[in-house]
Short mmCIF file of C-alpha atoms in Angstrom, two decimals:
data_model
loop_
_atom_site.label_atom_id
_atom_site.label_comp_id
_atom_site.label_asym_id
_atom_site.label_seq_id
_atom_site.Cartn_x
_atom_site.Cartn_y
_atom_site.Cartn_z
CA UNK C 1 -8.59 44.63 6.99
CA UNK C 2 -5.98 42.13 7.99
CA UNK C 3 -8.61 40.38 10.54
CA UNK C 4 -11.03 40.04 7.62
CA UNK C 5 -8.31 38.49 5.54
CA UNK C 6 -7.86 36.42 8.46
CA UNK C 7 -11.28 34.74 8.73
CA UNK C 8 -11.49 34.62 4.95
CA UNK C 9 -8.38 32.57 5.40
CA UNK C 10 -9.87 30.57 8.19
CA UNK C 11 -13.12 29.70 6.83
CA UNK C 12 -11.76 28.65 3.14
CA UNK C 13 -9.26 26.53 5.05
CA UNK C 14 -12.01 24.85 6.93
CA UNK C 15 -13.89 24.81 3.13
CA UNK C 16 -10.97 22.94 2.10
CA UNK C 17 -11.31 20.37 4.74
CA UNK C 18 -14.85 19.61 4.36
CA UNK C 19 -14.22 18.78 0.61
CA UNK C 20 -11.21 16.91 1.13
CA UNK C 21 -12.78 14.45 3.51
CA UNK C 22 -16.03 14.30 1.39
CA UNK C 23 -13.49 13.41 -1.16
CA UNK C 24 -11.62 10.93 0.38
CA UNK C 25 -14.89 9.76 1.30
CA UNK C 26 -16.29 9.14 -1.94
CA UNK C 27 -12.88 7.69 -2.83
CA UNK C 28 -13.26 5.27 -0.28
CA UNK C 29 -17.26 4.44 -0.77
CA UNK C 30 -15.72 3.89 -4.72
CA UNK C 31 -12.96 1.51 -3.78
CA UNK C 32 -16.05 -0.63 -1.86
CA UNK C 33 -18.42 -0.53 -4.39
CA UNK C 34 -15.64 -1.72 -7.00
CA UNK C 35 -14.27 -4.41 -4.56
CA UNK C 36 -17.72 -5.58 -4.28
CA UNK C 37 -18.54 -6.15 -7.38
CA UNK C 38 -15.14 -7.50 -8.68
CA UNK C 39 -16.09 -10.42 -6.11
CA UNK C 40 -19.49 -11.13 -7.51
CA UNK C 41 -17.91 -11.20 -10.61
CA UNK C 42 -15.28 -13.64 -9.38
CA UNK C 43 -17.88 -15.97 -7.62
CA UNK C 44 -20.41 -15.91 -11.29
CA UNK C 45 -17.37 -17.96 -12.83
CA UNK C 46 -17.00 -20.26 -10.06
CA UNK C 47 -18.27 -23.87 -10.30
CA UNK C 48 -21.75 -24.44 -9.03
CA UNK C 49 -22.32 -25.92 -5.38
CA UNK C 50 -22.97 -29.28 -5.41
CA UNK C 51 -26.52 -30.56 -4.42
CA UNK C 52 -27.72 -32.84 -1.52
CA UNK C 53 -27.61 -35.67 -3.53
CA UNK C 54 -23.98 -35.51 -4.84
CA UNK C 55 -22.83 -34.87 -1.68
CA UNK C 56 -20.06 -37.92 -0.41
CA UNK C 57 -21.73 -40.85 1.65
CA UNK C 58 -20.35 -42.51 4.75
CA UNK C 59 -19.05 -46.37 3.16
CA UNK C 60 -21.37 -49.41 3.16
CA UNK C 61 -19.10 -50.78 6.38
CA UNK C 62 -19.41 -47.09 8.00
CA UNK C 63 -16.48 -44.74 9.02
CA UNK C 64 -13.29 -45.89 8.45
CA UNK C 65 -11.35 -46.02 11.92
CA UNK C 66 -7.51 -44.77 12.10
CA UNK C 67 -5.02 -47.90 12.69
CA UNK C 68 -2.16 -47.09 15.29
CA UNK C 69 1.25 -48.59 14.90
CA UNK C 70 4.73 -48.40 16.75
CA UNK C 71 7.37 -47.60 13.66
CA UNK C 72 11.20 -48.34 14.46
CA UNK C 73 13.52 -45.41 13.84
CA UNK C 74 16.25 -45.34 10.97
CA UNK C 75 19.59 -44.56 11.15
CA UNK C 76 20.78 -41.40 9.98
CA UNK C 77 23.20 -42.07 7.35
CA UNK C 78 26.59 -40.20 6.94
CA UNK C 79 27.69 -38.19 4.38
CA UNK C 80 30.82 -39.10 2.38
CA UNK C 81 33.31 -37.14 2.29
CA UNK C 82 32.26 -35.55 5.67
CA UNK C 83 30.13 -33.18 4.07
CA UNK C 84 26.76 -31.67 4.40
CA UNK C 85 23.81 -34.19 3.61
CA UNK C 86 21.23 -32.07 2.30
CA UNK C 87 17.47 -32.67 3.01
CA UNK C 88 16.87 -34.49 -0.28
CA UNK C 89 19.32 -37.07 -0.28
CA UNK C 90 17.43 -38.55 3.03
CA UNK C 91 15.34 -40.89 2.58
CA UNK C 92 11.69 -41.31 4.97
CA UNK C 93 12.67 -42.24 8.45
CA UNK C 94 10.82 -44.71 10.84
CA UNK C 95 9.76 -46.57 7.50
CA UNK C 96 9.63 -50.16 9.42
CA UNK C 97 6.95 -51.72 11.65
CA UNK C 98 8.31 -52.53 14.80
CA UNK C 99 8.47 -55.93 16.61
CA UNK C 100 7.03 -54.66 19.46
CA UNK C 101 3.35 -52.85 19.10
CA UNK C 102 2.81 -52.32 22.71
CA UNK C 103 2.59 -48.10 23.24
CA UNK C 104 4.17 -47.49 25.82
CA UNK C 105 2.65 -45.99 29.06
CA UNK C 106 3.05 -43.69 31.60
CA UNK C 107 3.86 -45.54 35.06
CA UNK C 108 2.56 -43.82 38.32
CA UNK C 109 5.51 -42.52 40.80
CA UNK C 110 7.87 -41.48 37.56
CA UNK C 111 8.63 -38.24 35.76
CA UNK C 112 5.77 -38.67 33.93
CA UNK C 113 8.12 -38.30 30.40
CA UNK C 114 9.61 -41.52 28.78
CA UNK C 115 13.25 -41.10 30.33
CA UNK C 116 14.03 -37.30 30.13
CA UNK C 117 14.04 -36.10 33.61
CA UNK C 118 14.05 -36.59 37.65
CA UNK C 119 14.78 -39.87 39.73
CA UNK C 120 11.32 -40.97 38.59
CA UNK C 121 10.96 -41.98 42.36
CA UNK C 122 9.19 -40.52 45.10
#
């Protein structure tokens, strides 16, 4: 009798799995369905896409080109007092156009960086 008990206990425990993992199953299919709709529901109130026509243009002169500049830095200013300047009470460094607009360029035979390393000599 105790074997029977056994694979009475054995087979409702394997019962038990099958419906928990149809369960979580169904739990999960749910939670997609729900997300699902929840986002068609969230794109409905959303603003229409615009058409072809209302779509932005290139300008009359065509695209507008980037302008490169050399800026000069500021100086950091000190805090009075000697105490902690905090981010807010700086102002927007390298604010001036500098004198010079020339970029400059990497020479061949140096470090290859503007002054931060080697002999810069062969």
């Amino acid at each position: 009798m105790s074997t029977a008990m056994f694979d009475l206990a054995a087979s409702s425990g394997d019962v038990l799995n099958v419906i928990g993992a149809f369960v979580g199953g169904l739990v999960i299919a749910g939670a997609l369905i729900w997300a699902f709709w929840f986002g068609m529901r969230v794109s409905d109130r959303e603003l229409p896409r615009p058409a072809p026509g209302e779509q932005p243009h290139l300008p009359e002169g065509g695209a507008v080109h980037e302008t490169r500049e050399v800026r000069e830095p500021d100086e950091v200013p000190h805090a009075q007092d000697g105490e902690r300047m905090m981010p807010y009470e700086l102002h927007h460094a390298g604010t001036r156009t500098g004198k010079d607009q020339h970029r400059r360029r990497w020479m061949p035979g140096s470090s290859g960086s503007f002054g931060s390393g080697g002999l810069g000599q062969r």
